[in-house]
Amino acid sequence: MLLCIKQKNAGRNTVRFYDPAIQASLETHTALEIKLRRAITEQQFKLYYQLQVDNNDFILGAEVLIRWQHPEKGIIPPIRFIPLAENTGLIVPIGQWVLQTACLQLKAWELSLSPRHLVLAVNVSAKQFHQHDFIEEVLTVLQQTGADPANLKLELTESMLVENVEDIITKMNILKSKSVKFSLDDFGTGFSSLSYLKRLPLDQLKIDKSFVSSLLSNPGDAAIVRTVIALGQSFGLDVIAEGVETEAQRKLLAVYGCNCYQGYFFGKPVPLTEFELLFAQQ
Ligand code: C2E
Ligand code: CA
Ligand code: CA
């Protein structure tokens, strides 16, 4: 519904149009943004850890997934605040907190679990990666925490590769030269050009969970999965399937040549203490 409002102080012949639905949505966004800013200063975030395993169920590490621990509303999933954080730029301080927390944890494991090295995968949003000081930020966090860069895997999404690809390649090469790893998330959902893919210093392709979920029911998606695995193999990359929920999916993925897995079949994202219990049981 569009309301037509005459404003007293806006001049004699001025009318303004006002849509209550848009106004309500703006107010909700503004309220959420204020709460999100407070969440950053009051450190209301928490990392959950989701197992990543190889073909023998050996735990290779985890992907860290952020949760907002709201004082009244409880745990809020990232889908409810990451898009707003990206639009407002708040993803930059949030992403920095995630990176710092993950690297502190890597260092703690390096000290206590040696010689087993767990790798942590950290999601990096496009806005964060395109910050002019992103490289400096990552290197500073690694230096300050003392975490081994080889145990840090940055997940970039395929959708990031639509602009500034040269800049992305340059930044990736700098971090790669320090041993940081890279995984290309949500692979298959975007339109990456094969010639760019060849130039990206990647370690891993991550098959999007939408293809995994319909692997057994949709021959088209099964063909995409097989193609991504073959592509990864021909580029000498690891291929991880995300969203693996059943044994049948996992078996078929293995037949196709997949070598890493993540999904509810192996474990849901859990807080640190639960993750460490899973690890200790192995
Ligand atoms: P993503 O990076 O694609 O993460 C995978 C999502 O799939 C996670 O949702 C995970 O909980 C979920 N998942 C894992 N296994 C299964 C499964 O077997 N079945 C199903 N149905 N889902 C599964 P989550 O934790 O809600 O995260 C959603 C998205 O939020 C992430 O998608 C990522 O894009 C974003 N996100 C999460 N943490 C961060 C972060 O620290 N930084 C940034 N920039 N984005 C983040
Ligand atoms: Ca991810
Ligand atoms: Ca994904």
CSV table of C-alpha atoms and ligand atoms in Angstrom, one decimal:
chain,number,residue,atom,x,y,z
A,1,MET,CA,0.0,0.0,0.0
A,2,LEU,CA,1.4,3.4,-1.0
A,3,LEU,CA,0.2,6.4,1.1
A,4,CYS,CA,0.3,9.9,-0.2
A,5,ILE,CA,1.3,12.4,2.4
A,6,LYS,CA,1.3,16.2,2.2
A,7,GLN,CA,4.0,17.7,4.4
A,8,LYS,CA,3.5,21.1,6.0
A,9,ASN,CA,7.0,22.3,5.8
A,10,ALA,CA,7.9,20.8,2.4
A,11,GLY,CA,6.5,23.6,0.3
A,12,ARG,CA,3.0,24.3,-1.0
A,13,ASN,CA,2.8,21.8,-3.9
A,14,THR,CA,4.9,19.0,-2.4
A,15,VAL,CA,3.6,15.5,-1.8
A,16,ARG,CA,5.6,12.6,-0.6
A,17,PHE,CA,4.9,8.9,-1.1
A,18,TYR,CA,5.2,6.6,1.8
A,19,ASP,CA,5.1,2.8,1.7
A,20,PRO,CA,4.5,1.5,5.3
A,21,ALA,CA,5.9,-1.9,4.3
A,22,ILE,CA,9.2,-0.4,3.1
A,23,GLN,CA,9.3,1.9,6.1
A,24,ALA,CA,8.7,-1.1,8.5
A,25,SER,CA,11.5,-3.0,6.8
A,26,LEU,CA,13.9,-0.1,7.0
A,27,GLU,CA,13.1,0.3,10.7
A,28,THR,CA,13.7,-3.4,11.3
A,29,HIS,CA,17.0,-3.2,9.5
A,30,THR,CA,18.1,-0.1,11.4
A,31,ALA,CA,17.1,-1.8,14.7
A,32,LEU,CA,19.0,-5.0,13.7
A,33,GLU,CA,22.1,-2.9,12.7
A,34,ILE,CA,22.1,-1.2,16.1
A,35,LYS,CA,21.9,-4.6,17.8
A,36,LEU,CA,24.6,-6.0,15.6
A,37,ARG,CA,27.0,-3.1,16.4
A,38,ARG,CA,26.4,-3.8,20.1
A,39,ALA,CA,27.0,-7.5,19.5
A,40,ILE,CA,30.4,-6.6,18.1
A,41,THR,CA,31.5,-4.4,21.0
A,42,GLU,CA,30.0,-6.8,23.6
A,43,GLN,CA,31.5,-9.9,21.8
A,44,GLN,CA,28.3,-11.8,21.5
A,45,PHE,CA,29.5,-14.1,18.8
A,46,LYS,CA,30.5,-17.7,19.1
A,47,LEU,CA,32.2,-20.1,16.6
A,48,TYR,CA,30.7,-23.6,15.9
A,49,TYR,CA,33.0,-26.2,14.4
A,50,GLN,CA,31.9,-28.7,11.7
A,51,LEU,CA,34.0,-31.8,11.0
A,52,GLN,CA,35.8,-32.3,7.7
A,53,VAL,CA,36.9,-35.9,7.1
A,54,ASP,CA,38.8,-37.9,4.5
A,55,ASN,CA,37.8,-41.2,2.8
A,56,ASN,CA,38.8,-43.1,6.0
A,57,ASP,CA,36.7,-40.9,8.3
A,58,PHE,CA,39.9,-39.4,9.5
A,59,ILE,CA,39.3,-35.9,10.9
A,60,LEU,CA,41.2,-33.4,8.9
A,61,GLY,CA,39.8,-30.3,10.6
A,62,ALA,CA,36.7,-28.2,10.6
A,63,GLU,CA,34.9,-25.3,9.1
A,64,VAL,CA,34.2,-22.6,11.6
A,65,LEU,CA,30.7,-21.2,11.3
A,66,ILE,CA,29.6,-18.1,13.2
A,67,ARG,CA,26.6,-17.9,15.6
A,68,TRP,CA,25.3,-14.8,17.3
A,69,GLN,CA,24.6,-15.5,21.0
A,70,HIS,CA,21.9,-13.0,21.6
A,71,PRO,CA,21.3,-12.3,25.3
A,72,GLU,CA,17.5,-12.6,25.0
A,73,LYS,CA,16.9,-14.4,21.7
A,74,GLY,CA,19.5,-17.2,22.1
A,75,ILE,CA,21.5,-18.5,19.2
A,76,ILE,CA,20.9,-16.7,15.9
A,77,PRO,CA,22.1,-18.4,12.7
A,78,PRO,CA,24.3,-16.5,10.3
A,79,ILE,CA,21.7,-16.3,7.5
A,80,ARG,CA,19.8,-13.9,9.8
A,81,PHE,CA,22.6,-11.4,10.2
A,82,ILE,CA,25.5,-12.0,7.7
A,83,PRO,CA,23.6,-10.4,4.7
A,84,LEU,CA,23.0,-7.2,6.8
A,85,ALA,CA,26.6,-7.3,8.0
A,86,GLU,CA,27.8,-7.4,4.4
A,87,ASN,CA,25.6,-4.5,3.4
A,88,THR,CA,26.7,-2.3,6.2
A,89,GLY,CA,30.4,-3.2,6.2
A,90,LEU,CA,30.1,-4.7,9.7
A,91,ILE,CA,31.3,-7.9,8.1
A,92,VAL,CA,34.8,-6.5,8.3
A,93,PRO,CA,35.1,-6.3,12.1
A,94,ILE,CA,33.0,-9.5,12.4
A,95,GLY,CA,35.3,-11.3,9.9
A,96,GLN,CA,38.3,-10.1,11.8
A,97,TRP,CA,37.0,-11.6,15.0
A,98,VAL,CA,36.3,-14.9,13.3
A,99,LEU,CA,39.8,-15.0,11.9
A,100,GLN,CA,41.4,-14.1,15.2
A,101,THR,CA,39.4,-16.6,17.1
A,102,ALA,CA,40.1,-19.4,14.6
A,103,CYS,CA,43.9,-18.7,14.6
A,104,LEU,CA,44.0,-18.6,18.5
A,105,GLN,CA,42.3,-22.0,18.4
A,106,LEU,CA,44.7,-23.3,15.8
A,107,LYS,CA,47.6,-22.2,18.0
A,108,ALA,CA,46.1,-23.9,21.1
A,109,TRP,CA,45.7,-27.2,19.2
A,110,GLU,CA,49.2,-26.9,17.7
A,111,LEU,CA,50.5,-26.7,21.3
A,112,SER,CA,48.4,-29.5,22.7
A,113,LEU,CA,47.6,-32.0,20.0
A,114,SER,CA,51.0,-32.1,18.3
A,115,PRO,CA,51.9,-33.9,16.0
A,116,ARG,CA,48.3,-34.0,14.7
A,117,HIS,CA,47.5,-30.8,12.8
A,118,LEU,CA,43.9,-29.8,12.4
A,119,VAL,CA,43.1,-27.4,9.6
A,120,LEU,CA,40.4,-24.7,10.2
A,121,ALA,CA,38.4,-23.4,7.2
A,122,VAL,CA,37.3,-19.8,7.7
A,123,ASN,CA,34.7,-18.1,5.5
A,124,VAL,CA,35.8,-14.8,4.0
A,125,SER,CA,33.2,-12.5,2.5
A,126,ALA,CA,33.8,-10.5,-0.7
A,127,LYS,CA,33.7,-7.2,1.1
A,128,GLN,CA,36.3,-8.4,3.6
A,129,PHE,CA,38.6,-9.8,1.0
A,130,HIS,CA,38.5,-6.6,-1.1
A,131,GLN,CA,39.6,-4.4,1.9
A,132,HIS,CA,42.9,-2.8,0.9
A,133,ASP,CA,44.5,-4.1,4.1
A,134,PHE,CA,43.1,-7.6,4.0
A,135,ILE,CA,46.6,-9.3,3.4
A,136,GLU,CA,48.1,-7.2,6.2
A,137,GLU,CA,45.2,-8.2,8.5
A,138,VAL,CA,45.6,-11.9,7.9
A,139,LEU,CA,49.4,-11.8,8.3
A,140,THR,CA,49.2,-9.8,11.5
A,141,VAL,CA,46.7,-12.2,13.0
A,142,LEU,CA,48.9,-15.1,12.1
A,143,GLN,CA,51.9,-13.4,13.5
A,144,GLN,CA,50.2,-12.3,16.7
A,145,THR,CA,48.6,-15.7,17.4
A,146,GLY,CA,51.6,-17.7,16.3
A,147,ALA,CA,49.3,-20.1,14.3
A,148,ASP,CA,50.9,-22.1,11.5
A,149,PRO,CA,49.6,-20.5,8.2
A,150,ALA,CA,49.5,-24.0,6.7
A,151,ASN,CA,46.7,-24.9,9.0
A,152,LEU,CA,44.5,-22.0,8.0
A,153,LYS,CA,42.2,-22.4,5.0
A,154,LEU,CA,40.3,-19.4,3.6
A,155,GLU,CA,37.0,-20.2,1.9
A,156,LEU,CA,36.2,-17.8,-0.9
A,157,THR,CA,32.9,-18.2,-2.8
A,158,GLU,CA,32.7,-18.7,-6.5
A,159,SER,CA,30.3,-15.7,-6.7
A,160,MET,CA,33.3,-13.4,-5.6
A,161,LEU,CA,35.0,-14.1,-8.9
A,162,VAL,CA,32.8,-11.9,-10.9
A,163,GLU,CA,34.8,-8.7,-10.4
A,164,ASN,CA,38.4,-7.6,-9.8
A,165,VAL,CA,39.7,-11.1,-10.5
A,166,GLU,CA,43.3,-9.9,-11.1
A,167,ASP,CA,43.3,-8.3,-7.7
A,168,ILE,CA,41.9,-11.5,-6.1
A,169,ILE,CA,44.6,-13.6,-7.8
A,170,THR,CA,47.4,-11.2,-6.6
A,171,LYS,CA,46.1,-11.2,-3.0
A,172,MET,CA,45.7,-15.0,-3.1
A,173,ASN,CA,49.3,-15.4,-4.4
A,174,ILE,CA,50.7,-13.3,-1.6
A,175,LEU,CA,48.9,-15.4,1.1
A,176,LYS,CA,49.7,-18.6,-0.7
A,177,SER,CA,53.4,-17.7,-0.6
A,178,LYS,CA,53.0,-17.7,3.2
A,179,SER,CA,51.5,-21.2,3.1
A,180,VAL,CA,47.8,-20.1,3.7
A,181,LYS,CA,45.4,-22.5,1.9
A,182,PHE,CA,42.4,-21.7,-0.2
A,183,SER,CA,39.1,-23.5,-0.9
A,184,LEU,CA,36.5,-22.3,-3.4
A,185,ASP,CA,33.1,-22.6,-1.7
A,186,ASP,CA,29.7,-23.2,-3.3
A,187,PHE,CA,31.4,-24.4,-6.4
A,188,GLY,CA,29.1,-25.1,-9.3
A,189,THR,CA,26.6,-22.4,-8.4
A,190,GLY,CA,28.4,-19.6,-10.1
A,191,PHE,CA,30.0,-19.0,-13.5
A,192,SER,CA,33.7,-19.2,-13.0
A,193,SER,CA,35.7,-19.3,-16.2
A,194,LEU,CA,38.0,-22.2,-16.5
A,195,SER,CA,40.8,-19.9,-17.6
A,196,TYR,CA,40.5,-18.0,-14.3
A,197,LEU,CA,40.2,-21.2,-12.3
A,198,LYS,CA,43.5,-22.3,-13.7
A,199,ARG,CA,45.2,-19.1,-12.5
A,200,LEU,CA,43.8,-19.1,-8.9
A,201,PRO,CA,46.2,-20.7,-6.4
A,202,LEU,CA,43.6,-23.0,-5.0
A,203,ASP,CA,44.0,-26.1,-2.8
A,204,GLN,CA,40.4,-27.3,-2.8
A,205,LEU,CA,37.1,-27.1,-4.6
A,206,LYS,CA,34.0,-27.4,-2.4
A,207,ILE,CA,31.0,-28.9,-4.1
A,208,ASP,CA,27.9,-27.0,-3.1
A,209,LYS,CA,25.4,-28.8,-0.9
A,210,SER,CA,22.5,-28.3,-3.4
A,211,PHE,CA,24.2,-30.7,-5.8
A,212,VAL,CA,25.0,-33.2,-3.0
A,213,SER,CA,21.4,-33.2,-1.7
A,214,SER,CA,20.0,-34.2,-5.1
A,215,LEU,CA,22.9,-36.4,-6.2
A,216,LEU,CA,20.9,-39.6,-6.0
A,217,SER,CA,17.7,-38.3,-7.5
A,218,ASN,CA,18.8,-35.9,-10.2
A,219,PRO,CA,21.0,-37.2,-13.0
A,220,GLY,CA,21.9,-33.7,-14.0
A,221,ASP,CA,23.2,-32.8,-10.6
A,222,ALA,CA,25.1,-36.1,-10.4
A,223,ALA,CA,26.7,-35.2,-13.7
A,224,ILE,CA,27.7,-31.8,-12.3
A,225,VAL,CA,29.3,-33.5,-9.2
A,226,ARG,CA,31.2,-35.9,-11.4
A,227,THR,CA,32.4,-33.1,-13.6
A,228,VAL,CA,33.6,-30.9,-10.6
A,229,ILE,CA,35.5,-33.9,-9.1
A,230,ALA,CA,37.1,-34.6,-12.5
A,231,LEU,CA,38.0,-30.9,-12.8
A,232,GLY,CA,39.5,-30.8,-9.4
A,233,GLN,CA,41.5,-33.9,-10.1
A,234,SER,CA,42.8,-32.5,-13.4
A,235,PHE,CA,43.9,-29.3,-11.7
A,236,GLY,CA,45.5,-31.3,-8.8
A,237,LEU,CA,43.1,-30.0,-6.2
A,238,ASP,CA,41.3,-31.7,-3.3
A,239,VAL,CA,37.6,-31.9,-3.7
A,240,ILE,CA,35.4,-31.6,-0.6
A,241,ALA,CA,31.6,-32.3,-0.7
A,242,GLU,CA,29.5,-30.3,1.7
A,243,GLY,CA,26.0,-31.1,3.0
A,244,VAL,CA,26.6,-34.9,3.0
A,245,GLU,CA,23.7,-36.3,4.9
A,246,THR,CA,23.5,-40.0,4.1
A,247,GLU,CA,25.8,-43.0,3.7
A,248,ALA,CA,24.5,-43.5,0.1
A,249,GLN,CA,25.6,-39.9,-0.9
A,250,ARG,CA,29.0,-40.4,0.7
A,251,LYS,CA,29.5,-43.8,-1.1
A,252,LEU,CA,28.5,-42.4,-4.5
A,253,LEU,CA,30.8,-39.4,-4.0
A,254,ALA,CA,33.7,-41.8,-3.1
A,255,VAL,CA,33.0,-43.8,-6.3
A,256,TYR,CA,33.2,-40.5,-8.3
A,257,GLY,CA,36.6,-39.8,-6.7
A,258,CYS,CA,35.8,-37.3,-4.0
A,259,ASN,CA,38.4,-37.3,-1.2
A,260,CYS,CA,37.0,-35.0,1.6
A,261,TYR,CA,33.5,-34.7,3.2
A,262,GLN,CA,31.5,-32.4,5.4
A,263,GLY,CA,27.9,-32.7,6.5
A,264,TYR,CA,25.4,-33.8,9.0
A,265,PHE,CA,26.2,-37.5,8.3
A,266,PHE,CA,29.6,-36.9,10.0
A,267,GLY,CA,28.5,-34.2,12.4
A,268,LYS,CA,26.5,-31.0,12.7
A,269,PRO,CA,28.3,-27.7,13.5
A,270,VAL,CA,28.9,-27.8,17.3
A,271,PRO,CA,30.6,-25.6,19.9
A,272,LEU,CA,34.3,-26.1,20.6
A,273,THR,CA,34.0,-28.4,23.6
A,274,GLU,CA,31.7,-30.8,21.7
A,275,PHE,CA,34.0,-30.7,18.7
A,276,GLU,CA,37.0,-31.6,20.8
A,277,LEU,CA,35.1,-34.5,22.3
A,278,LEU,CA,34.4,-35.9,18.8
A,279,PHE,CA,38.1,-35.5,18.0
A,280,ALA,CA,39.2,-37.2,21.3
A,281,GLN,CA,36.9,-40.1,20.5
A,282,GLN,CA,38.7,-40.7,17.3
B,1,C2E,P1,28.5,-22.0,3.9
B,1,C2E,O1,29.8,-21.4,4.0
B,1,C2E,O2,28.1,-22.6,2.6
B,1,C2E,O3,28.3,-23.1,5.1
B,1,C2E,C1,27.7,-24.3,5.0
B,1,C2E,C2,26.3,-24.3,5.6
B,1,C2E,O4,25.7,-25.5,5.5
B,1,C2E,C3,26.4,-24.1,7.2
B,1,C2E,O5,25.2,-23.3,7.5
B,1,C2E,C4,26.2,-25.5,7.7
B,1,C2E,O6,25.7,-25.5,9.0
B,1,C2E,C5,25.3,-26.0,6.7
B,1,C2E,N1,25.4,-27.5,6.6
B,1,C2E,C6,26.5,-28.3,6.8
B,1,C2E,N2,26.3,-29.6,6.6
B,1,C2E,C7,25.0,-29.7,6.3
B,1,C2E,C8,24.1,-30.7,5.9
B,1,C2E,O7,24.5,-31.9,5.9
B,1,C2E,N3,22.9,-30.4,5.5
B,1,C2E,C9,22.4,-29.2,5.5
B,1,C2E,N4,21.1,-29.0,5.1
B,1,C2E,N5,23.2,-28.1,5.8
B,1,C2E,C10,24.4,-28.3,6.2
B,1,C2E,P2,25.3,-22.1,8.5
B,1,C2E,O8,26.2,-22.4,9.7
B,1,C2E,O9,23.9,-21.7,8.9
B,1,C2E,O10,26.0,-21.0,7.7
B,1,C2E,C11,25.3,-20.4,6.6
B,1,C2E,C12,26.2,-19.5,5.8
B,1,C2E,O11,26.6,-18.3,6.6
B,1,C2E,C13,27.5,-20.1,5.4
B,1,C2E,O12,27.3,-20.9,4.3
B,1,C2E,C14,28.3,-18.9,5.1
B,1,C2E,O13,28.0,-18.4,3.8
B,1,C2E,C15,27.8,-17.9,6.1
B,1,C2E,N6,28.8,-17.9,7.3
B,1,C2E,C16,28.8,-18.7,8.4
B,1,C2E,N7,29.8,-18.3,9.2
B,1,C2E,C17,30.5,-17.2,8.5
B,1,C2E,C18,31.6,-16.4,8.9
B,1,C2E,O14,32.3,-16.6,9.9
B,1,C2E,N8,31.9,-15.4,8.0
B,1,C2E,C19,31.2,-15.2,6.8
B,1,C2E,N9,31.6,-14.3,6.0
B,1,C2E,N10,30.1,-16.0,6.5
B,1,C2E,C20,29.8,-17.0,7.3
B,2,CA,CA,31.8,-22.1,3.7
B,3,CA,CA,29.1,-23.6,0.9
